């Protein structure tokens, strides 16, 4: 296995972890604000639609779905521009990535569905344990943005590696 270049480390951990987290804080902060904008109530109920649980499930799905779609398209462009190269991964990581659905749309939907229980469920469980029945605007926006940031920082590098594997298969 070859070592990852500095350029590739910066791309995977700078752009794909930190950059994805920042972008998702901004996007989901705006979406959280927009959710309240149309409501005439001061707080958002946890168990109704619209509500906190439904929105967190949608956020968990949407972050991964959008990242898969975006990076599926972006990775070819970044390869052409030499922003990232082909990265050799460990056999264990290659086995993990091989379990991802093949193709951008299938991967987007499949990983989006998996992200709901992996990322939203622990947050929902915490809300239940804490006995929270509704959330005011600012705590809700912070929770939604925080979930999106953490999820994006975790999933984006794996999605990029899977998209790189797609390109390597197509050119092999």
mmCIF file of C-alpha atoms in Angstrom:
data_model
loop_
_atom_site.group_PDB
_atom_site.id
_atom_site.type_symbol
_atom_site.label_atom_id
_atom_site.label_comp_id
_atom_site.label_asym_id
_atom_site.label_seq_id
_atom_site.Cartn_x
_atom_site.Cartn_y
_atom_site.Cartn_z
ATOM 1 C CA UNK A 1 0.000 0.000 0.000
ATOM 2 C CA UNK A 2 1.388 3.397 -0.927
ATOM 3 C CA UNK A 3 1.358 6.332 1.431
ATOM 4 C CA UNK A 4 -1.199 9.042 0.955
ATOM 5 C CA UNK A 5 0.282 12.277 -0.384
ATOM 6 C CA UNK A 6 0.028 15.522 1.558
ATOM 7 C CA UNK A 7 -2.370 16.849 -1.091
ATOM 8 C CA UNK A 8 -4.646 13.830 -0.630
ATOM 9 C CA UNK A 9 -4.572 14.081 3.186
ATOM 10 C CA UNK A 10 -5.531 17.752 2.990
ATOM 11 C CA UNK A 11 -8.321 16.919 0.542
ATOM 12 C CA UNK A 12 -9.729 14.045 2.627
ATOM 13 C CA UNK A 13 -9.340 15.529 6.096
ATOM 14 C CA UNK A 14 -9.374 19.267 5.417
ATOM 15 C CA UNK A 15 -11.900 19.614 2.620
ATOM 16 C CA UNK A 16 -13.930 16.486 3.317
ATOM 17 C CA UNK A 17 -14.054 16.596 7.125
ATOM 18 C CA UNK A 18 -13.692 20.223 8.164
ATOM 19 C CA UNK A 19 -15.037 21.729 4.943
ATOM 20 C CA UNK A 20 -18.039 19.407 4.824
ATOM 21 C CA UNK A 21 -18.838 20.150 8.486
ATOM 22 C CA UNK A 22 -18.737 23.910 7.907
ATOM 23 C CA UNK A 23 -20.872 23.721 4.756
ATOM 24 C CA UNK A 24 -23.436 21.546 6.527
ATOM 25 C CA UNK A 25 -23.623 23.886 9.538
ATOM 26 C CA UNK A 26 -24.454 26.721 7.152
ATOM 27 C CA UNK A 27 -26.943 24.762 5.041
ATOM 28 C CA UNK A 28 -28.737 23.145 7.967
ATOM 29 C CA UNK A 29 -28.651 26.282 10.099
ATOM 30 C CA UNK A 30 -30.481 28.060 7.292
ATOM 31 C CA UNK A 31 -32.918 25.149 6.854
ATOM 32 C CA UNK A 32 -33.572 25.099 10.606
ATOM 33 C CA UNK A 33 -34.259 28.827 10.575
ATOM 34 C CA UNK A 34 -36.543 28.385 7.541
ATOM 35 C CA UNK A 35 -38.477 25.635 9.341
ATOM 36 C CA UNK A 36 -39.475 28.090 12.069
ATOM 37 C CA UNK A 37 -40.095 30.944 9.685
ATOM 38 C CA UNK A 38 -43.392 29.489 8.460
ATOM 39 C CA UNK A 39 -44.629 28.366 11.893
ATOM 40 C CA UNK A 40 -46.821 30.467 14.160
ATOM 41 C CA UNK A 41 -45.648 28.634 17.300
ATOM 42 C CA UNK A 42 -42.657 29.589 19.471
ATOM 43 C CA UNK A 43 -41.369 26.014 19.721
ATOM 44 C CA UNK A 44 -41.218 22.919 17.556
ATOM 45 C CA UNK A 45 -42.822 19.737 18.959
ATOM 46 C CA UNK A 46 -40.593 16.662 19.121
ATOM 47 C CA UNK A 47 -43.112 14.055 17.924
ATOM 48 C CA UNK A 48 -45.245 15.880 15.329
ATOM 49 C CA UNK A 49 -44.805 16.746 11.676
ATOM 50 C CA UNK A 50 -43.335 19.234 11.280
ATOM 51 C CA UNK A 51 -41.329 18.326 14.314
ATOM 52 C CA UNK A 52 -37.893 17.645 15.663
ATOM 53 C CA UNK A 53 -37.759 13.864 15.141
ATOM 54 C CA UNK A 54 -39.050 13.998 11.563
ATOM 55 C CA UNK A 55 -36.617 16.787 10.758
ATOM 56 C CA UNK A 56 -33.631 15.017 12.320
ATOM 57 C CA UNK A 57 -34.437 11.872 10.308
ATOM 58 C CA UNK A 58 -34.679 13.987 7.163
ATOM 59 C CA UNK A 59 -31.442 15.750 8.022
ATOM 60 C CA UNK A 60 -29.585 12.471 8.588
ATOM 61 C CA UNK A 61 -30.831 11.103 5.272
ATOM 62 C CA UNK A 62 -30.295 14.370 3.402
ATOM 63 C CA UNK A 63 -26.729 15.019 4.510
ATOM 64 C CA UNK A 64 -25.508 11.634 3.303
ATOM 65 C CA UNK A 65 -27.732 11.602 0.211
ATOM 66 C CA UNK A 66 -26.580 15.067 -0.861
ATOM 67 C CA UNK A 67 -22.946 14.311 -0.091
ATOM 68 C CA UNK A 68 -23.049 11.138 -2.197
ATOM 69 C CA UNK A 69 -24.638 12.971 -5.125
ATOM 70 C CA UNK A 70 -22.335 15.962 -4.859
ATOM 71 C CA UNK A 71 -19.106 14.054 -4.394
ATOM 72 C CA UNK A 72 -20.057 11.513 -7.057
ATOM 73 C CA UNK A 73 -20.012 14.393 -9.520
ATOM 74 C CA UNK A 74 -17.225 16.423 -7.914
ATOM 75 C CA UNK A 75 -14.608 13.677 -7.614
ATOM 76 C CA UNK A 76 -14.083 13.303 -11.383
ATOM 77 C CA UNK A 77 -13.612 17.040 -11.722
ATOM 78 C CA UNK A 78 -11.160 17.145 -8.819
ATOM 79 C CA UNK A 79 -9.191 14.231 -10.294
ATOM 80 C CA UNK A 80 -8.905 16.100 -13.617
ATOM 81 C CA UNK A 81 -7.767 19.240 -11.801
ATOM 82 C CA UNK A 82 -5.241 17.197 -9.778
ATOM 83 C CA UNK A 83 -6.802 18.206 -6.451
ATOM 84 C CA UNK A 84 -6.766 14.527 -5.446
ATOM 85 C CA UNK A 85 -5.190 11.381 -6.840
ATOM 86 C CA UNK A 86 -6.037 7.714 -6.697
ATOM 87 C CA UNK A 87 -5.649 6.565 -3.102
ATOM 88 C CA UNK A 88 -4.713 3.044 -2.094
ATOM 89 C CA UNK A 89 -6.614 1.980 1.002
ATOM 90 C CA UNK A 90 -6.002 -0.799 3.492
ATOM 91 C CA UNK A 91 -7.618 -4.182 2.795
ATOM 92 C CA UNK A 92 -9.983 -3.681 5.757
ATOM 93 C CA UNK A 93 -11.118 -0.289 4.457
ATOM 94 C CA UNK A 94 -11.438 -1.654 0.927
ATOM 95 C CA UNK A 95 -13.690 -4.426 2.271
ATOM 96 C CA UNK A 96 -15.807 -1.858 4.123
ATOM 97 C CA UNK A 97 -16.126 0.364 1.023
ATOM 98 C CA UNK A 98 -16.974 -2.657 -1.148
ATOM 99 C CA UNK A 99 -20.170 -3.046 0.929
ATOM 100 C CA UNK A 100 -21.406 0.355 -0.248
ATOM 101 C CA UNK A 101 -23.935 0.298 -3.078
ATOM 102 C CA UNK A 102 -22.245 0.791 -6.466
ATOM 103 C CA UNK A 103 -23.197 3.866 -8.461
ATOM 104 C CA UNK A 104 -23.920 7.383 -7.314
ATOM 105 C CA UNK A 105 -27.713 7.230 -7.078
ATOM 106 C CA UNK A 106 -27.860 3.778 -5.462
ATOM 107 C CA UNK A 107 -25.141 4.780 -3.007
ATOM 108 C CA UNK A 108 -26.930 8.056 -2.231
ATOM 109 C CA UNK A 109 -30.216 6.351 -1.397
ATOM 110 C CA UNK A 110 -28.687 3.310 0.330
ATOM 111 C CA UNK A 111 -26.291 5.212 2.562
ATOM 112 C CA UNK A 112 -28.906 7.898 3.193
ATOM 113 C CA UNK A 113 -31.260 5.248 4.567
ATOM 114 C CA UNK A 114 -28.496 3.741 6.724
ATOM 115 C CA UNK A 115 -27.620 7.198 8.081
ATOM 116 C CA UNK A 116 -31.031 7.693 9.695
ATOM 117 C CA UNK A 117 -30.611 5.064 12.431
ATOM 118 C CA UNK A 118 -26.859 5.608 12.713
ATOM 119 C CA UNK A 119 -26.968 9.396 13.171
ATOM 120 C CA UNK A 120 -30.535 10.481 14.034
ATOM 121 C CA UNK A 121 -31.541 7.644 16.344
ATOM 122 C CA UNK A 122 -28.943 8.378 19.066
ATOM 123 C CA UNK A 123 -30.004 12.032 19.112
ATOM 124 C CA UNK A 124 -33.683 11.070 19.306
ATOM 125 C CA UNK A 125 -32.882 8.644 22.129
ATOM 126 C CA UNK A 126 -31.150 11.463 24.004
ATOM 127 C CA UNK A 127 -34.211 13.684 23.562
ATOM 128 C CA UNK A 128 -36.397 10.906 24.979
ATOM 129 C CA UNK A 129 -34.086 10.285 27.934
ATOM 130 C CA UNK A 130 -33.964 14.009 28.666
ATOM 131 C CA UNK A 131 -37.774 14.242 28.439
ATOM 132 C CA UNK A 132 -37.756 17.019 25.864
ATOM 133 C CA UNK A 133 -41.227 17.524 24.367
ATOM 134 C CA UNK A 134 -40.506 20.604 22.238
ATOM 135 C CA UNK A 135 -37.597 22.812 21.253
ATOM 136 C CA UNK A 136 -37.304 26.552 20.852
ATOM 137 C CA UNK A 137 -35.785 28.036 17.700
ATOM 138 C CA UNK A 138 -32.125 28.457 18.714
ATOM 139 C CA UNK A 139 -31.618 25.092 20.468
ATOM 140 C CA UNK A 140 -33.332 23.355 17.550
ATOM 141 C CA UNK A 141 -31.126 25.100 14.964
ATOM 142 C CA UNK A 142 -27.999 24.295 16.999
ATOM 143 C CA UNK A 143 -29.032 20.627 17.307
ATOM 144 C CA UNK A 144 -29.870 20.295 13.601
ATOM 145 C CA UNK A 145 -26.670 22.043 12.516
ATOM 146 C CA UNK A 146 -24.536 20.064 14.947
ATOM 147 C CA UNK A 147 -25.961 16.742 13.783
ATOM 148 C CA UNK A 148 -25.346 17.709 10.159
ATOM 149 C CA UNK A 149 -21.774 18.847 10.862
ATOM 150 C CA UNK A 150 -20.789 15.694 12.746
ATOM 151 C CA UNK A 151 -22.405 13.429 10.172
ATOM 152 C CA UNK A 152 -20.810 15.235 7.233
ATOM 153 C CA UNK A 153 -17.354 15.127 8.828
ATOM 154 C CA UNK A 154 -17.687 11.379 9.369
ATOM 155 C CA UNK A 155 -19.294 10.223 6.108
ATOM 156 C CA UNK A 156 -17.684 12.486 3.508
ATOM 157 C CA UNK A 157 -14.193 10.915 3.462
ATOM 158 C CA UNK A 158 -15.717 7.431 3.066
ATOM 159 C CA UNK A 159 -18.007 8.667 0.303
ATOM 160 C CA UNK A 160 -15.036 10.243 -1.479
ATOM 161 C CA UNK A 161 -13.043 7.009 -1.243
ATOM 162 C CA UNK A 162 -16.011 5.059 -2.628
ATOM 163 C CA UNK A 163 -16.379 7.556 -5.494
ATOM 164 C CA UNK A 164 -12.651 7.225 -6.211
ATOM 165 C CA UNK A 165 -13.081 3.443 -6.315
ATOM 166 C CA UNK A 166 -15.909 3.921 -8.854
ATOM 167 C CA UNK A 167 -13.581 5.957 -11.068
ATOM 168 C CA UNK A 168 -10.778 3.398 -10.690
ATOM 169 C CA UNK A 169 -13.173 0.586 -11.701
ATOM 170 C CA UNK A 170 -14.383 2.568 -14.704
ATOM 171 C CA UNK A 171 -10.854 3.287 -15.944
ATOM 172 C CA UNK A 172 -9.471 -0.202 -15.257
#
